[in-house]
CSV table of N, CA and C in Angstrom, one decimal:
chain,number,residue,atom,x,y,z
A,1,UNK,N,18.4,-24.5,-5.4
A,1,UNK,CA,17.5,-23.0,-6.0
A,1,UNK,C,19.1,-22.0,-5.5
A,2,UNK,N,19.9,-21.5,-6.8
A,2,UNK,CA,20.2,-20.0,-6.5
A,2,UNK,C,20.2,-19.5,-5.2
A,3,UNK,N,21.3,-18.9,-5.2
A,3,UNK,CA,21.1,-18.5,-3.7
A,3,UNK,C,21.9,-17.0,-4.3
A,4,UNK,N,21.1,-15.5,-4.6
A,4,UNK,CA,21.5,-14.3,-5.3
A,4,UNK,C,22.6,-13.5,-4.1
A,5,UNK,N,23.6,-12.9,-5.2
A,5,UNK,CA,24.3,-12.0,-4.7
A,5,UNK,C,24.1,-10.6,-4.5
A,6,UNK,N,24.5,-10.4,-2.6
A,6,UNK,CA,24.0,-9.2,-2.1
A,6,UNK,C,25.2,-7.9,-2.8
A,7,UNK,N,24.6,-7.6,-3.4
A,7,UNK,CA,25.2,-6.4,-4.1
A,7,UNK,C,26.1,-5.4,-2.6
A,8,UNK,N,25.3,-4.9,-2.3
A,8,UNK,CA,25.9,-4.2,-0.7
A,8,UNK,C,26.8,-5.1,0.2
A,9,UNK,N,27.0,-6.2,-0.1
A,9,UNK,CA,27.3,-7.2,1.4
A,9,UNK,C,28.8,-6.9,1.5
A,10,UNK,N,29.5,-6.1,0.2
A,10,UNK,CA,30.4,-5.7,0.9
A,10,UNK,C,31.2,-5.3,1.7
A,11,UNK,N,30.1,-4.5,1.5
A,11,UNK,CA,29.9,-2.7,1.8
A,11,UNK,C,29.4,-2.4,3.2
A,12,UNK,N,29.3,-3.7,4.0
A,12,UNK,CA,28.0,-4.1,4.9
A,12,UNK,C,28.4,-3.2,5.8
A,13,UNK,N,30.4,-3.7,6.5
A,13,UNK,CA,31.0,-3.0,7.3
A,13,UNK,C,30.8,-0.9,7.3
A,14,UNK,N,31.0,-1.0,6.3
A,14,UNK,CA,30.7,0.6,6.0
A,14,UNK,C,29.9,1.6,6.4
A,15,UNK,N,28.7,0.3,6.1
A,15,UNK,CA,27.4,0.5,5.9
A,15,UNK,C,26.8,1.4,7.0
A,16,UNK,N,27.6,0.0,7.6
A,16,UNK,CA,26.4,0.3,9.7
A,16,UNK,C,27.3,0.8,10.4
A,17,UNK,N,28.9,1.4,10.5
A,17,UNK,CA,29.9,2.3,10.6
A,17,UNK,C,29.4,4.1,10.6
A,18,UNK,N,28.7,3.9,9.0
A,18,UNK,CA,27.6,5.1,8.8
A,18,UNK,C,26.9,5.5,9.2
A,19,UNK,N,25.7,4.3,10.1
A,19,UNK,CA,24.3,3.9,10.2
A,19,UNK,C,24.6,4.5,11.7
A,20,UNK,N,25.7,3.9,12.4
A,20,UNK,CA,25.7,4.2,13.8
A,20,UNK,C,26.4,5.3,14.0
A,21,UNK,N,26.8,6.2,13.4
A,21,UNK,CA,27.2,7.0,13.0
A,21,UNK,C,26.6,8.5,12.8
A,22,UNK,N,25.8,8.4,12.0
A,22,UNK,CA,24.8,9.2,11.6
A,22,UNK,C,23.7,9.3,13.3
A,23,UNK,N,23.3,8.0,13.0
A,23,UNK,CA,22.6,8.1,14.8
A,23,UNK,C,22.8,8.9,15.8
A,24,UNK,N,24.2,8.5,15.9
A,24,UNK,CA,24.3,9.9,16.9
A,24,UNK,C,24.8,11.0,16.7
A,25,UNK,N,24.7,11.8,16.2
A,25,UNK,CA,24.9,12.8,14.9
A,25,UNK,C,23.5,12.9,15.1
A,26,UNK,N,22.0,12.4,14.5
A,26,UNK,CA,21.1,12.4,15.2
A,26,UNK,C,20.6,12.7,16.9
A,27,UNK,N,20.9,11.7,17.3
A,27,UNK,CA,21.0,12.4,18.8
A,27,UNK,C,21.7,13.4,19.6
A,28,UNK,N,22.8,13.4,18.3
A,28,UNK,CA,23.4,15.0,19.1
A,28,UNK,C,22.8,16.3,18.3
A,29,UNK,N,22.3,16.0,17.3
A,29,UNK,CA,21.7,17.4,17.0
A,29,UNK,C,20.4,17.5,17.7
A,30,UNK,N,19.6,16.8,18.2
A,30,UNK,CA,18.3,16.4,18.5
A,30,UNK,C,18.5,17.0,19.9
A,31,UNK,N,19.8,16.9,20.7
A,31,UNK,CA,20.0,17.2,21.8
A,31,UNK,C,19.1,18.4,22.5
A,32,UNK,N,18.8,19.7,21.9
A,32,UNK,CA,17.7,20.6,22.5
A,32,UNK,C,16.4,20.1,22.2
A,33,UNK,N,15.8,19.8,21.6
A,33,UNK,CA,14.6,19.3,21.7
A,33,UNK,C,14.4,18.4,22.5
A,34,UNK,N,15.3,17.4,23.2
A,34,UNK,CA,14.5,16.9,24.1
A,34,UNK,C,15.0,17.8,25.4
A,35,UNK,N,15.8,18.9,25.3
A,35,UNK,CA,15.9,19.8,26.6
A,35,UNK,C,14.4,21.2,26.8
A,36,UNK,N,14.5,20.9,25.0
A,36,UNK,CA,13.0,22.6,25.5
A,36,UNK,C,11.7,21.5,25.3
A,37,UNK,N,11.9,19.9,25.0
A,37,UNK,CA,10.4,19.3,24.8
A,37,UNK,C,9.9,19.3,23.7
A,38,UNK,N,10.3,19.5,22.7
A,38,UNK,CA,9.5,19.3,21.7
A,38,UNK,C,9.5,18.5,20.9
A,39,UNK,N,8.8,17.6,21.7
A,39,UNK,CA,8.0,16.2,20.9
A,39,UNK,C,8.3,16.1,19.6
A,40,UNK,N,8.0,16.7,18.7
A,40,UNK,CA,7.7,16.2,18.0
A,40,UNK,C,9.0,15.5,16.9
A,41,UNK,N,9.9,16.4,17.1
A,41,UNK,CA,11.3,16.5,16.9
A,41,UNK,C,11.9,15.0,17.5
A,42,UNK,N,11.9,15.5,18.7
A,42,UNK,CA,12.1,14.0,19.9
A,42,UNK,C,11.7,12.3,19.0
A,43,UNK,N,10.0,12.3,18.9
A,43,UNK,CA,9.5,11.0,18.6
A,43,UNK,C,10.1,10.9,17.3
A,44,UNK,N,10.2,11.5,16.3
A,44,UNK,CA,10.9,11.4,14.7
A,44,UNK,C,12.6,10.4,14.9
A,45,UNK,N,12.9,11.6,16.2
A,45,UNK,CA,14.5,11.1,16.2
A,45,UNK,C,15.2,9.9,16.3
A,46,UNK,N,13.5,9.5,18.1
A,46,UNK,CA,13.2,8.2,18.1
A,46,UNK,C,12.6,6.7,17.0
A,47,UNK,N,12.2,7.7,16.5
A,47,UNK,CA,11.7,6.6,15.1
A,47,UNK,C,13.0,6.3,14.2
A,48,UNK,N,13.9,7.5,13.4
A,48,UNK,CA,14.8,7.2,13.4
A,48,UNK,C,16.5,6.4,13.9
A,49,UNK,N,16.4,6.9,14.9
A,49,UNK,CA,17.5,6.2,15.9
A,49,UNK,C,17.2,4.7,15.7
A,50,UNK,N,15.9,3.7,16.2
A,50,UNK,CA,15.4,2.7,16.1
A,50,UNK,C,15.6,1.7,15.2
A,51,UNK,N,15.1,2.9,13.5
A,51,UNK,CA,15.1,1.8,12.8
A,51,UNK,C,16.5,1.7,12.2
A,52,UNK,N,17.5,2.3,12.8
A,52,UNK,CA,18.9,2.4,12.4
A,52,UNK,C,19.3,1.6,13.4
A,53,UNK,N,19.0,1.3,14.3
A,53,UNK,CA,19.2,-0.5,15.5
A,53,UNK,C,18.8,-1.3,14.9
A,54,UNK,N,17.4,-1.2,14.2
A,54,UNK,CA,16.6,-2.4,14.2
A,54,UNK,C,17.9,-2.7,12.6
A,55,UNK,N,18.6,-1.8,12.0
A,55,UNK,CA,18.6,-1.8,10.7
A,55,UNK,C,20.4,-2.9,10.8
A,56,UNK,N,20.8,-2.6,12.4
A,56,UNK,CA,22.1,-2.8,12.8
A,56,UNK,C,21.9,-4.4,12.8
A,57,UNK,N,20.9,-4.7,13.1
A,57,UNK,CA,20.5,-6.3,14.0
A,57,UNK,C,20.1,-6.9,12.3
A,58,UNK,N,19.7,-6.2,11.5
A,58,UNK,CA,19.2,-7.0,10.3
A,58,UNK,C,18.9,-6.2,8.8
A,59,UNK,N,20.7,-6.3,8.4
A,59,UNK,CA,20.7,-5.2,7.5
A,59,UNK,C,19.5,-5.3,6.1
A,60,UNK,N,19.9,-4.6,5.6
A,60,UNK,CA,19.0,-4.8,4.4
A,60,UNK,C,19.8,-5.3,3.5
A,61,UNK,N,19.7,-5.9,2.5
A,61,UNK,CA,20.5,-6.9,1.3
A,61,UNK,C,19.9,-6.3,-0.2
A,62,UNK,N,20.9,-5.9,-0.9
A,62,UNK,CA,20.2,-5.7,-2.5
A,62,UNK,C,20.6,-7.3,-3.3
A,63,UNK,N,19.1,-7.8,-3.5
A,63,UNK,CA,19.9,-9.1,-4.5
A,63,UNK,C,19.5,-8.8,-5.5
A,64,UNK,N,19.2,-7.5,-6.4
A,64,UNK,CA,19.8,-7.3,-7.2
A,64,UNK,C,17.9,-7.2,-8.1
A,65,UNK,N,16.7,-7.1,-7.0
A,65,UNK,CA,15.0,-7.3,-7.7
A,65,UNK,C,14.0,-6.5,-7.2
A,66,UNK,N,13.4,-6.4,-7.8
A,66,UNK,CA,12.2,-5.8,-7.3
A,66,UNK,C,11.8,-5.4,-5.7
A,67,UNK,N,12.2,-6.1,-5.1
A,67,UNK,CA,11.4,-6.1,-3.6
A,67,UNK,C,13.1,-5.8,-2.9
A,68,UNK,N,14.0,-5.7,-3.4
A,68,UNK,CA,15.1,-4.6,-2.8
A,68,UNK,C,15.2,-3.7,-3.0
A,69,UNK,N,14.5,-3.0,-4.1
A,69,UNK,CA,14.2,-1.9,-4.7
A,69,UNK,C,13.3,-0.7,-3.4
A,70,UNK,N,12.1,-1.7,-3.8
A,70,UNK,CA,11.3,-1.3,-2.5
A,70,UNK,C,11.1,-0.9,-0.9
A,71,UNK,N,12.2,-1.9,-0.9
A,71,UNK,CA,13.1,-1.7,0.5
A,71,UNK,C,13.8,-0.3,0.7
A,72,UNK,N,14.7,-0.1,-0.4
A,72,UNK,CA,15.7,0.9,0.0
A,72,UNK,C,14.9,2.3,0.0
A,73,UNK,N,13.7,1.5,-1.3
A,73,UNK,CA,13.1,3.0,-1.4
A,73,UNK,C,12.3,3.6,-0.4
A,74,UNK,N,11.4,2.8,0.5
A,74,UNK,CA,11.0,3.0,1.5
A,74,UNK,C,12.2,3.3,3.3
A,75,UNK,N,13.1,2.6,3.1
A,75,UNK,CA,14.1,3.7,3.8
A,75,UNK,C,14.3,5.2,3.9
A,76,UNK,N,14.8,5.2,2.1
A,76,UNK,CA,14.7,6.8,1.9
A,76,UNK,C,13.6,7.1,2.4
A,77,UNK,N,12.3,7.0,2.0
A,77,UNK,CA,11.0,7.3,2.9
A,77,UNK,C,10.4,8.1,3.7
A,78,UNK,N,11.3,7.0,4.1
A,78,UNK,CA,11.6,7.2,6.1
A,78,UNK,C,11.8,8.1,6.3
A,79,UNK,N,13.1,8.1,5.8
A,79,UNK,CA,14.0,9.8,6.1
A,79,UNK,C,14.1,10.5,6.1
A,80,UNK,N,13.5,10.8,4.7
A,80,UNK,CA,12.9,12.2,4.0
A,80,UNK,C,11.6,12.7,4.7
A,81,UNK,N,11.2,11.7,4.9
A,81,UNK,CA,9.8,12.4,6.2
A,81,UNK,C,9.7,13.1,7.0
A,82,UNK,N,10.9,12.2,7.7
A,82,UNK,CA,11.4,12.8,9.1
A,82,UNK,C,12.0,13.8,8.8
A,83,UNK,N,13.3,14.3,7.6
A,83,UNK,CA,13.3,15.3,7.8
A,83,UNK,C,12.4,16.5,7.3
A,84,UNK,N,11.7,16.1,6.6
A,84,UNK,CA,10.8,17.7,6.1
A,84,UNK,C,10.3,18.1,7.1
A,85,UNK,N,9.5,17.3,8.0
A,85,UNK,CA,8.6,17.2,9.7
A,85,UNK,C,9.3,18.4,10.3
A,86,UNK,N,10.7,17.5,10.2
A,86,UNK,CA,11.3,18.3,11.3
A,86,UNK,C,12.4,19.6,10.8
A,87,UNK,N,11.7,20.0,10.1
A,87,UNK,CA,12.6,21.4,9.8
A,87,UNK,C,13.9,21.4,8.0
A,88,UNK,N,13.2,20.5,6.9
A,88,UNK,CA,14.0,20.4,6.3
A,88,UNK,C,15.5,20.4,5.9
A,89,UNK,N,16.0,21.3,5.7
A,89,UNK,CA,17.7,21.4,5.5
A,89,UNK,C,18.0,21.9,7.2
A,90,UNK,N,16.9,22.2,7.6
A,90,UNK,CA,17.6,22.9,9.2
A,90,UNK,C,17.2,21.5,10.1
A,91,UNK,N,16.8,20.3,9.9
A,91,UNK,CA,16.6,19.3,10.6
A,91,UNK,C,17.7,18.6,11.1
A,92,UNK,N,17.7,18.2,12.5
A,92,UNK,CA,18.8,17.7,13.4
A,92,UNK,C,19.1,16.0,13.0
A,93,UNK,N,18.2,15.6,11.7
A,93,UNK,CA,18.0,14.4,11.7
A,93,UNK,C,18.4,14.3,10.0
A,94,UNK,N,18.7,15.2,8.9
A,94,UNK,CA,19.1,15.9,7.8
A,94,UNK,C,20.4,14.7,8.0
A,95,UNK,N,21.6,14.0,8.8
A,95,UNK,CA,22.5,13.4,8.6
A,95,UNK,C,22.0,12.3,7.9
A,96,UNK,N,20.7,11.8,8.8
A,96,UNK,CA,20.4,9.8,8.5
A,96,UNK,C,20.3,10.0,7.1
A,97,UNK,N,20.0,10.8,6.3
A,97,UNK,CA,19.3,10.5,4.9
A,97,UNK,C,20.9,10.3,4.2
A,98,UNK,N,22.0,9.9,4.6
A,98,UNK,CA,23.0,9.9,3.9
A,98,UNK,C,23.5,8.0,3.5
A,99,UNK,N,22.6,7.2,4.8
A,99,UNK,CA,22.9,6.0,4.4
A,99,UNK,C,22.4,5.2,3.7
A,100,UNK,N,20.8,5.8,3.0
A,100,UNK,CA,19.9,5.3,2.3
A,100,UNK,C,20.9,5.4,0.7
A,101,UNK,N,20.9,6.8,0.6
A,101,UNK,CA,21.7,7.0,-0.6
A,101,UNK,C,23.0,6.7,-0.7
A,102,UNK,N,23.7,6.1,0.4
A,102,UNK,CA,25.5,5.5,0.5
A,102,UNK,C,24.7,3.7,-0.3
A,103,UNK,N,23.9,3.4,0.7
A,103,UNK,CA,23.7,2.1,0.3
A,103,UNK,C,23.4,1.7,-2.0
A,104,UNK,N,22.1,2.9,-1.9
A,104,UNK,CA,22.1,2.8,-3.4
A,104,UNK,C,23.3,3.1,-4.5
A,105,UNK,N,23.8,3.3,-3.9
A,105,UNK,CA,24.8,4.2,-4.8
A,105,UNK,C,26.1,2.5,-4.9
A,106,UNK,N,26.1,2.3,-3.8
A,106,UNK,CA,27.3,0.9,-3.6
A,106,UNK,C,27.0,0.0,-3.8
A,107,UNK,N,25.2,-0.6,-4.2
A,107,UNK,CA,25.0,-1.6,-4.6
A,107,UNK,C,24.4,-1.2,-6.2
A,108,UNK,N,24.4,0.1,-6.3
A,108,UNK,CA,23.8,0.3,-8.0
A,108,UNK,C,24.4,0.9,-8.9
A,109,UNK,N,25.6,1.6,-7.9
A,109,UNK,CA,26.7,2.4,-8.9
A,109,UNK,C,25.9,3.8,-8.8
A,110,UNK,N,26.5,4.6,-9.6
A,110,UNK,CA,26.7,6.5,-9.4
A,110,UNK,C,25.0,6.5,-9.7
A,111,UNK,N,24.4,5.8,-10.9
A,111,UNK,CA,23.2,6.2,-11.7
A,111,UNK,C,21.9,5.4,-11.1
A,112,UNK,N,22.7,4.3,-10.5
A,112,UNK,CA,21.7,3.3,-9.7
A,112,UNK,C,21.2,4.6,-7.6
A,113,UNK,N,22.4,5.1,-8.0
A,113,UNK,CA,21.8,5.9,-6.4
A,113,UNK,C,20.9,7.7,-6.6
A,114,UNK,N,21.3,7.6,-8.2
A,114,UNK,CA,19.6,8.5,-8.8
A,114,UNK,C,18.3,7.9,-8.5
A,115,UNK,N,18.6,6.9,-8.6
A,115,UNK,CA,17.0,6.4,-9.1
A,115,UNK,C,17.0,5.2,-10.7
A,116,UNK,N,17.7,5.9,-11.4
A,116,UNK,CA,18.0,5.6,-12.4
A,116,UNK,C,18.4,3.9,-13.0
A,117,UNK,N,18.6,3.2,-12.3
A,117,UNK,CA,18.9,1.6,-13.0
A,117,UNK,C,17.4,1.0,-12.3
A,118,UNK,N,17.2,1.5,-11.2
A,118,UNK,CA,15.5,1.0,-10.7
A,118,UNK,C,14.7,1.2,-11.9
A,119,UNK,N,14.7,2.5,-12.7
A,119,UNK,CA,14.0,2.7,-13.3
A,119,UNK,C,14.0,1.9,-14.9
A,120,UNK,N,15.2,1.0,-14.5
A,120,UNK,CA,15.0,0.4,-16.2
A,120,UNK,C,16.6,1.5,-17.0
A,121,UNK,N,17.0,2.7,-16.4
A,121,UNK,CA,17.7,3.1,-17.6
A,121,UNK,C,19.1,2.4,-16.7
């Protein structure tokens, strides 16, 4: 059985570095919520940071198949929901969106980062 090539494998160090950076920024920007007891923001921050820690040990792979697209869409969805429920563009988690968009761009090119390739474009 032929092993498929990971489209974002070559960019893994950059992706992991950005993931760590966006987690640190999310924690730093959420610090007031921790102090003020805004448990909604604290909870979502912990979800995002926990997810990013999980992905440090089990990075996403893009094997140019439907399952890879579904995993990337799921990652984007988690982050979009977290940002939307914690303040939209004023959310302390807004920088967490960078990683998912960056992975799509690295793996599938400019059009893929907007979903065109995944939609058959």
